[in-house]
Amino acid sequence: MPTVLVRNGRIVTASEGYEADLYVDGGRIALIGQGLSLPADTVLDASGCLVLPGGIDVHTHLDMPAGEATSADDFETGTRAAAFGGTTTIVDFATPEPGESLLSALETWRGKADGKAAIDYGFHMALRGLGETTLAEMARLTRDEGVTSFKLYLAYPGVLQVDDASFFRVLLGARECGALTLVHAENGGVIDVLVKGALARGETAPRYHALTRPPETEAEATVRAISMATLAGAPLYVVHLSCAAALAHLTAARDRGLPVFAETCPQYLFLSIADYDRPGFEGARYVMSPPLRETADQEALWGGLARGDLQVVATDHCPFTLDDKERGRHDFSKIPNGAPGIETRMMLLWDGGVRTGRIDAQRFVELAAAGPARLLGLWPRKGTIAVGSDADLVIWDPERETRLSAETLHMRVDYSPYEGRTVRGGPVVVMSRGEVIVDHGEWKGRAGRGQFLKRRHAQPA
Ligand code: URP
Ligand code: ZN
């Protein structure tokens, strides 16, 4: 395997920032030091740039069926787009068909990624409920297969929503086998009533998607999930937390010392409920669950990221084409839920977080790479720059300007929620296990080079 020398950069991890060179051998970081002069197959000059650990996005939905549609990026296009944005590892969701065993679902989803993924990847397992074999399969997946996190939905009744008893039993089972329970926290029953009421009144436009999923429905499900995790004595990770009301419950629980964690996503930091009122049917582009919130919620989330109440920024990348979104032209509840974001996460977080002074560069690394690695069992192989860690590295130019547009981004979808926005700070070279896969905007990677990651148990900080 070729050796690489990265010279003259400033290394930034979640805990440090210092000038040093890096030597990569066998796909791993072999040496870190000042003024290294070793013969190498490739020498990269990182002058004026930062050298960061590759980003880790722990919430993606590639090649995911959703009703009659399928998310537009598969493991080839989605992981390539991720790399263009500085992300070198993803953790996607394997979702069983109704009645399908968890082990069979894992095989299916590994089959989707195998031969296609260009960066390393792992899987969480989504649960549709509690079958006869679920708890035993959870133990087996955790012990033998490197799938150490399980996601339950408190929303989407009749499709994915689980009842409280099943949720509680999964929490107990997860505690038993040392796995982490992830929760989509929205009260699906209440939302269902609100949606039916809106449709009965003829309120069919995209804005009613947000109005029928108010913050209270998320806050209630969040505090319920936290209460059940506390009763079970199990850790909990709340996915895509979107609003101040839910964050307040999380913060209160963490202040009590409870092992509860959460991610938010760029869409909740940069977009708002006003986007649903864009002209025509444009609001459909922003239909996702939870929905976009008020600008006051954005500020609360930034505070949570800075203080440490929120540990991760992930994307919930789940793109649907404009054609797919058309399915809900006359009924917002038929618009496939989800939006693209796998490529833009780190650029947005840098521009809106570091450049504005809301977070510093180390906190940026913590939220985009180190925190996700620790919580989801990838640390220290991923998420840091240390001797022995995978050489998943990003040479990051803090001044690089990018105009975000569907035309130039690499995700396989015909719109960007951030169309026309210019961000400063972005990746110039991206390396995965010592291989340069993106070089100044040019694709050097290869479909199928990504490896399945058997994850370990979470190591919450
Ligand atoms: O709207 C969303 N979030 N779509 C993806 C599926 C999910 O709920 O995470
Ligand atoms: Zn999701």
Coordinates of C-alpha atoms and ligand atoms in Angstrom, one line a residue:
M1 CA 0.0 0.0 0.0
P2 CA 1.5 3.4 -1.0
T3 CA 2.9 5.7 1.7
V4 CA 1.8 9.3 2.1
L5 CA 3.5 12.3 3.7
V6 CA 1.3 15.2 4.6
R7 CA 3.4 18.3 5.3
N8 CA 3.0 21.8 6.7
G9 CA -0.6 21.5 7.9
R10 CA -2.2 22.3 11.2
I11 CA -3.6 19.1 12.8
V12 CA -6.8 19.6 14.5
T13 CA -8.5 16.9 16.6
A14 CA -11.3 17.2 19.2
S15 CA -8.8 18.0 21.9
E16 CA -5.8 19.7 20.2
G17 CA -4.5 21.9 17.4
Y18 CA -0.9 21.9 16.5
E19 CA 1.5 22.3 13.5
A20 CA 2.9 18.9 12.4
D21 CA 3.5 16.5 9.5
L22 CA 1.9 13.1 9.2
Y23 CA 3.2 9.9 7.7
V24 CA 0.8 7.3 6.5
D25 CA 1.7 3.7 5.9
G26 CA -0.5 0.7 5.3
G27 CA -3.6 2.9 5.4
R28 CA -2.9 4.0 8.9
I29 CA -1.3 7.0 10.6
A30 CA 2.3 5.8 11.3
L31 CA 4.0 8.9 12.5
I32 CA 3.2 12.4 13.6
G33 CA 6.0 14.9 14.0
Q34 CA 7.5 18.2 13.1
G35 CA 9.7 18.5 10.0
L36 CA 9.3 14.8 8.9
S37 CA 11.4 14.0 5.9
L38 CA 10.7 10.4 4.9
P39 CA 10.5 9.1 1.4
A40 CA 6.9 8.6 0.5
D41 CA 5.0 7.6 -2.7
T42 CA 2.8 10.7 -2.3
V43 CA 3.7 14.0 -0.7
L44 CA 0.8 16.4 0.0
D45 CA 1.4 20.0 0.9
A46 CA -1.2 21.3 3.4
S47 CA 0.3 24.8 3.8
G48 CA -2.4 27.2 5.0
C49 CA -4.8 24.4 5.7
L50 CA -6.0 22.3 8.5
V51 CA -5.6 18.5 8.7
L52 CA -8.8 17.0 10.2
P53 CA -10.0 13.5 10.9
G54 CA -12.4 12.4 8.2
G55 CA -16.0 13.3 9.0
I56 CA -18.4 10.6 10.3
D57 CA -22.1 10.8 9.5
V58 CA -24.0 8.4 11.7
H59 CA -27.5 9.0 10.2
T60 CA -27.9 8.3 6.5
H61 CA -30.6 6.5 4.5
L62 CA -29.1 5.2 1.2
D63 CA -31.1 3.1 -1.2
M64 CA -34.0 3.1 1.3
P65 CA -37.5 2.1 0.1
A66 CA -40.1 4.5 1.4
G67 CA -43.6 3.6 0.2
E68 CA -43.5 3.6 -3.6
A69 CA -40.3 5.7 -3.7
T70 CA -36.7 4.8 -2.9
S71 CA -34.2 7.3 -1.5
A72 CA -32.4 8.7 -4.6
D73 CA -28.8 8.0 -3.6
D74 CA -27.5 4.5 -3.4
F75 CA -24.3 3.4 -1.7
E76 CA -22.2 4.4 -4.7
T77 CA -23.5 7.9 -5.4
G78 CA -24.2 8.6 -1.7
T79 CA -20.8 7.7 -0.4
R80 CA -19.0 9.5 -3.2
A81 CA -21.0 12.6 -2.5
A82 CA -20.2 12.2 1.2
A83 CA -16.5 12.1 0.4
F84 CA -16.7 15.3 -1.7
G85 CA -17.9 16.9 1.5
G86 CA -15.2 15.6 3.7
T87 CA -17.0 12.6 5.2
T88 CA -15.1 9.3 5.2
T89 CA -17.4 7.1 7.2
I90 CA -21.1 6.6 7.4
V91 CA -23.4 4.6 9.6
D92 CA -26.6 3.8 7.6
F93 CA -29.8 2.1 8.8
A94 CA -30.6 -1.4 7.9
T95 CA -34.4 -1.7 8.0
P96 CA -36.1 -5.1 7.9
E97 CA -39.2 -5.7 5.9
P98 CA -42.3 -6.5 8.0
G99 CA -41.7 -10.0 9.5
E100 CA -38.1 -10.2 8.2
S101 CA -35.5 -11.3 10.7
L102 CA -32.8 -8.8 11.7
L103 CA -30.0 -11.0 10.5
S104 CA -31.6 -11.3 7.1
A105 CA -32.1 -7.5 7.0
L106 CA -28.4 -7.0 7.7
E107 CA -27.5 -9.3 4.8
T108 CA -29.8 -7.4 2.5
W109 CA -28.3 -4.0 3.5
R110 CA -24.8 -5.3 3.3
G111 CA -25.6 -6.5 -0.1
K112 CA -26.7 -3.0 -1.1
A113 CA -23.4 -1.5 0.0
D114 CA -21.0 -4.2 -0.9
G115 CA -19.2 -3.4 -4.2
K116 CA -20.7 0.1 -4.2
A117 CA -19.6 2.0 -1.2
A118 CA -16.5 4.2 -1.7
I119 CA -15.9 5.0 1.9
D120 CA -16.2 2.8 5.0
Y121 CA -19.6 2.1 6.5
G122 CA -21.5 0.5 9.3
F123 CA -25.1 -0.2 10.0
H124 CA -27.6 0.5 12.8
M125 CA -30.5 -1.9 12.8
A126 CA -34.0 -0.3 12.8
L127 CA -36.7 -2.3 14.6
R128 CA -40.3 -2.5 13.5
G129 CA -41.4 -3.9 16.8
L130 CA -40.7 -6.8 19.0
G131 CA -40.9 -10.2 17.4
E132 CA -40.2 -13.6 19.1
T133 CA -36.5 -13.5 18.1
T134 CA -35.8 -9.8 18.3
L135 CA -34.0 -9.7 21.6
A136 CA -31.9 -12.8 20.8
E137 CA -31.0 -11.4 17.4
M138 CA -30.0 -8.1 19.0
A139 CA -27.6 -9.9 21.2
R140 CA -26.2 -11.8 18.3
L141 CA -25.8 -8.7 16.1
T142 CA -24.1 -6.9 18.9
R143 CA -21.8 -9.7 19.8
D144 CA -20.9 -11.1 16.4
E145 CA -21.8 -8.8 13.6
G146 CA -20.6 -5.3 14.8
V147 CA -24.1 -3.9 14.8
T148 CA -24.3 -2.3 18.2
S149 CA -27.1 0.2 17.9
F150 CA -30.9 -0.3 17.4
K151 CA -33.3 2.3 16.4
L152 CA -37.0 2.6 17.3
Y153 CA -39.6 4.9 16.0
L154 CA -42.2 6.5 18.2
A155 CA -43.8 7.9 15.0
Y156 CA -45.2 6.6 11.8
P157 CA -48.1 4.5 13.2
G158 CA -48.9 1.4 11.3
V159 CA -45.6 1.5 9.5
L160 CA -42.7 1.7 12.0
Q161 CA -44.1 3.0 15.3
V162 CA -43.6 0.7 18.3
D163 CA -45.7 0.7 21.4
D164 CA -44.2 1.7 24.8
A165 CA -44.0 -1.9 26.1
S166 CA -41.9 -3.0 23.1
F167 CA -39.8 0.1 23.4
F168 CA -39.2 -0.6 27.1
R169 CA -38.3 -4.2 26.5
V170 CA -35.9 -3.3 23.7
L171 CA -34.2 -0.8 26.1
L172 CA -33.9 -3.7 28.7
G173 CA -32.5 -6.0 26.0
A174 CA -30.0 -3.4 24.8
R175 CA -28.8 -2.8 28.3
E176 CA -28.3 -6.6 28.6
C177 CA -26.2 -6.9 25.5
G178 CA -24.4 -3.5 25.8
A179 CA -26.0 -1.9 22.8
L180 CA -27.2 1.6 22.3
T181 CA -30.9 2.4 21.7
L182 CA -31.6 5.2 19.2
V183 CA -35.0 6.8 19.1
H184 CA -37.0 8.8 16.6
A185 CA -38.9 10.9 19.1
E186 CA -42.2 12.2 17.8
N187 CA -45.6 11.2 19.1
G188 CA -47.0 9.4 16.1
G189 CA -50.5 8.9 17.6
V190 CA -51.1 12.6 18.2
I191 CA -49.6 13.6 14.8
D192 CA -51.9 11.1 13.1
V193 CA -55.0 12.9 14.7
L194 CA -53.6 16.3 13.7
V195 CA -52.9 15.1 10.1
K196 CA -56.4 13.6 9.6
G197 CA -57.9 16.8 11.0
A198 CA -55.9 19.0 8.6
L199 CA -56.7 17.0 5.6
A200 CA -60.4 16.9 6.5
R201 CA -60.3 20.7 6.5
G202 CA -58.7 20.7 3.1
E203 CA -55.3 21.8 4.4
T204 CA -53.2 19.9 2.0
A205 CA -50.2 22.1 1.3
P206 CA -46.6 21.3 2.4
R207 CA -46.8 23.9 5.3
Y208 CA -49.4 21.6 7.0
H209 CA -46.7 19.0 7.4
A210 CA -45.0 21.2 9.9
L211 CA -48.2 22.5 11.5
T212 CA -49.4 18.9 12.2
R213 CA -46.0 17.9 13.8
P214 CA -45.6 20.8 16.4
P215 CA -42.6 20.9 18.8
E216 CA -44.8 19.5 21.6
T217 CA -45.2 16.2 19.8
E218 CA -41.4 15.9 19.7
A219 CA -40.8 17.2 23.2
E220 CA -43.4 14.7 24.6
A221 CA -41.9 11.7 22.8
T222 CA -38.4 12.8 23.9
V223 CA -39.2 13.0 27.6
R224 CA -41.1 9.7 27.4
A225 CA -38.1 8.0 25.8
I226 CA -35.8 9.5 28.4
S227 CA -38.1 8.4 31.2
M228 CA -38.3 4.8 29.8
A229 CA -34.5 4.7 29.3
T230 CA -34.0 5.8 32.9
L231 CA -36.4 3.2 34.2
A232 CA -34.6 0.6 32.1
G233 CA -31.2 1.8 33.3
A234 CA -30.1 2.0 29.6
P235 CA -28.4 4.7 27.6
L236 CA -30.3 6.5 24.9
Y237 CA -29.5 8.4 21.8
V238 CA -32.1 10.7 20.3
V239 CA -31.8 11.1 16.5
H240 CA -32.4 14.4 14.6
L241 CA -33.5 16.5 17.6
S242 CA -34.9 19.6 16.1
C243 CA -36.4 22.0 18.7
A244 CA -35.8 23.9 21.9
A245 CA -38.6 22.1 23.7
A246 CA -37.0 18.7 23.2
L247 CA -33.6 20.0 23.9
A248 CA -34.8 21.3 27.3
H249 CA -35.8 17.7 28.3
L250 CA -32.4 16.4 27.1
T251 CA -30.5 19.0 28.9
A252 CA -32.4 18.4 32.2
A253 CA -31.7 14.7 32.0
R254 CA -28.0 15.2 31.3
D255 CA -27.8 17.7 34.2
R256 CA -29.0 14.8 36.3
G257 CA -26.1 12.7 35.0
L258 CA -28.2 10.4 32.9
P259 CA -26.5 8.7 29.9
V260 CA -28.7 10.4 27.2
F261 CA -27.2 11.7 24.0
A262 CA -28.5 13.4 20.9
E263 CA -27.7 14.6 17.4
T264 CA -29.1 17.5 15.5
C265 CA -28.8 18.0 11.7
P266 CA -27.8 21.0 9.6
Q267 CA -31.4 21.5 8.3
Y268 CA -32.5 22.3 11.8
L269 CA -29.6 24.8 12.2
F270 CA -30.0 26.6 8.8
L271 CA -33.5 26.2 7.5
S272 CA -36.8 27.2 9.1
I273 CA -40.6 26.7 9.0
A274 CA -40.7 29.7 6.7
D275 CA -39.3 27.5 3.9
Y276 CA -42.6 25.6 3.7
D277 CA -44.2 28.9 2.4
R278 CA -42.0 29.1 -0.6
P279 CA -43.9 29.6 -3.8
G280 CA -45.9 26.9 -5.6
F281 CA -45.0 23.4 -4.4
E282 CA -41.4 24.3 -3.4
G283 CA -42.2 23.7 0.2
A284 CA -42.3 20.0 -0.5
R285 CA -38.5 20.0 -0.8
Y286 CA -38.4 20.6 2.9
V287 CA -40.8 17.9 4.0
M288 CA -38.9 15.8 6.5
S289 CA -39.7 14.5 10.0
P290 CA -39.3 16.2 12.4
P291 CA -40.2 19.3 10.3
L292 CA -38.2 22.5 10.2
R293 CA -38.8 24.8 13.2
E294 CA -38.6 28.5 14.1
T295 CA -35.4 30.5 14.1
A296 CA -35.5 30.6 17.9
D297 CA -35.1 26.8 17.8
Q298 CA -32.0 27.2 15.6
E299 CA -30.4 29.4 18.2
A300 CA -31.3 27.0 21.0
L301 CA -29.7 24.1 19.0
W302 CA -26.5 26.1 18.4
G303 CA -26.3 26.7 22.2
G304 CA -26.8 23.0 22.8
L305 CA -23.9 22.2 20.4
A306 CA -21.6 24.7 22.0
R307 CA -22.4 23.6 25.6
G308 CA -22.1 19.9 24.9
D309 CA -25.8 19.0 25.5
L310 CA -25.8 17.9 21.8
Q311 CA -23.0 15.6 20.9
V312 CA -23.3 15.0 17.2
V313 CA -24.2 16.7 14.0
A314 CA -25.4 14.0 11.5
T315 CA -27.5 14.5 8.3
D316 CA -30.5 12.2 8.1
H317 CA -29.6 12.2 4.4
C318 CA -32.7 10.8 2.8
P319 CA -33.1 12.5 -0.7
F320 CA -36.1 12.2 -2.9
T321 CA -36.3 13.7 -6.4
L322 CA -38.8 16.4 -7.2
D323 CA -40.7 13.9 -9.1
D324 CA -41.0 11.7 -6.0
K325 CA -42.1 14.8 -4.0
E326 CA -44.9 15.3 -6.5
R327 CA -46.7 12.3 -5.1
G328 CA -47.9 14.6 -2.4
R329 CA -49.0 17.6 -4.5
H330 CA -52.6 17.3 -3.3
D331 CA -51.9 15.8 0.1
F332 CA -48.8 16.8 2.2
S333 CA -49.0 13.4 4.0
K334 CA -48.0 11.6 0.8
I335 CA -44.8 13.6 0.2
P336 CA -41.9 11.3 0.9
N337 CA -40.1 12.5 4.0
G338 CA -36.5 13.4 3.8
A339 CA -33.9 15.7 2.2
P340 CA -30.4 15.6 0.9
G341 CA -27.4 16.6 3.1
I342 CA -24.6 14.1 3.1
E343 CA -22.3 16.3 1.1
T344 CA -23.0 19.7 2.7
R345 CA -22.9 18.8 6.4
M346 CA -19.3 19.8 7.2
M347 CA -19.1 22.9 5.0
L348 CA -22.3 24.2 6.6
L349 CA -21.2 23.4 10.1
W350 CA -17.9 25.1 9.6
D351 CA -19.4 28.2 7.9
G352 CA -22.3 28.6 10.3
G353 CA -20.5 27.4 13.4
V354 CA -16.8 28.0 13.4
R355 CA -16.7 31.1 11.2
T356 CA -19.4 32.8 13.2
G357 CA -17.6 31.9 16.5
R358 CA -20.4 29.8 17.8
I359 CA -18.1 26.8 18.1
D360 CA -14.3 26.5 17.7
A361 CA -12.4 24.2 15.4
Q362 CA -12.0 21.5 18.0
R363 CA -15.6 21.4 18.8
F364 CA -16.3 21.2 15.1
V365 CA -14.1 18.0 15.0
E366 CA -15.9 16.7 18.1
L367 CA -19.4 17.1 16.5
A368 CA -18.5 16.0 13.0
A369 CA -16.1 13.1 13.8
A370 CA -14.9 12.3 17.3
G371 CA -18.3 12.4 19.1
P372 CA -20.0 10.1 16.6
A373 CA -17.0 7.8 16.6
R374 CA -17.0 7.5 20.4
L375 CA -20.8 7.1 20.7
L376 CA -21.2 4.6 17.9
G377 CA -18.2 2.3 18.6
L378 CA -15.7 3.5 16.0
W379 CA -13.2 5.2 18.3
P380 CA -10.2 5.3 18.1
R381 CA -9.9 3.7 14.7
K382 CA -12.0 6.6 13.3
G383 CA -12.7 10.1 14.5
T384 CA -9.2 11.2 15.5
I385 CA -5.6 11.7 14.3
A386 CA -3.4 9.5 16.3
V387 CA -0.7 6.9 15.5
G388 CA -2.5 3.6 14.7
S389 CA -5.8 5.3 13.6
D390 CA -7.0 4.8 10.1
A391 CA -5.6 7.5 7.8
D392 CA -9.0 9.0 7.1
L393 CA -7.9 12.6 6.7
V394 CA -9.2 15.8 5.3
I395 CA -7.0 18.7 4.2
W396 CA -9.4 21.5 5.0
D397 CA -9.0 25.0 3.5
P398 CA -10.8 27.4 5.9
E399 CA -11.0 30.0 3.2
R400 CA -12.3 27.8 0.3
E401 CA -15.6 29.2 -1.0
T402 CA -18.3 26.9 -2.4
R403 CA -21.6 28.0 -3.9
L404 CA -24.0 25.2 -3.0
S405 CA -26.1 24.1 -5.9
A406 CA -27.7 20.9 -7.1
E407 CA -25.9 21.4 -10.4
T408 CA -22.4 21.1 -8.9
L409 CA -23.0 19.0 -5.8
H410 CA -22.6 15.3 -6.3
M411 CA -25.7 13.9 -4.6
R412 CA -28.1 12.1 -7.0
V413 CA -31.0 14.5 -6.5
D414 CA -32.3 17.4 -8.6
Y415 CA -32.4 20.1 -5.9
S416 CA -30.5 21.4 -2.9
P417 CA -32.3 22.8 0.2
Y418 CA -29.4 25.3 0.3
E419 CA -29.4 26.3 -3.4
G420 CA -27.4 29.5 -4.0
R421 CA -25.9 29.7 -0.5
T422 CA -22.2 30.4 -0.4
V423 CA -20.2 28.8 2.3
R424 CA -16.5 29.4 3.3
G425 CA -14.3 26.5 4.4
G426 CA -14.2 23.1 2.8
P427 CA -12.2 20.0 1.9
V428 CA -9.5 20.2 -0.8
V429 CA -8.0 16.7 -0.3
V430 CA -9.9 13.7 1.2
M431 CA -8.2 10.5 2.1
S432 CA -9.7 7.2 3.2
R433 CA -7.4 4.7 4.8
G434 CA -4.4 6.4 3.2
E435 CA -5.9 6.6 -0.4
V436 CA -6.6 10.0 -1.8
I437 CA -10.2 9.8 -3.0
V438 CA -10.9 13.5 -3.6
D439 CA -8.2 15.8 -4.9
H440 CA -9.1 19.4 -5.5
G441 CA -12.6 18.6 -6.7
E442 CA -11.6 15.6 -8.7
W443 CA -12.9 12.1 -7.9
K444 CA -10.0 9.6 -7.4
G445 CA -12.0 7.0 -5.4
R446 CA -13.6 3.9 -6.5
A447 CA -17.0 2.2 -5.9
G448 CA -16.6 -0.8 -3.8
R449 CA -13.4 0.2 -2.0
G450 CA -15.3 1.0 1.2
Q451 CA -15.2 -1.6 3.9
F452 CA -18.0 -2.7 6.3
L453 CA -17.1 -1.7 9.8
K454 CA -17.9 -4.0 12.7
R455 CA -18.6 -1.5 15.4
R456 CA -17.9 -2.0 19.1
H457 CA -19.9 -0.9 22.0
A458 CA -20.4 2.8 22.5
Q459 CA -17.8 4.6 24.6
P460 CA -19.7 7.7 25.7
A461 CA -17.5 10.5 26.9
Ligands
URP1 O1 -37.9 12.7 7.1 C1 -37.1 11.9 7.5 N1 -36.4 12.0 8.6 N2 -36.9 10.8 6.7 C2 -36.0 9.7 6.9 C3 -36.6 8.7 7.8 C4 -36.5 9.1 9.3 O2 -37.5 9.4 9.9 O3 -35.4 9.2 9.8
ZN2 ZN -33.5 9.2 9.5

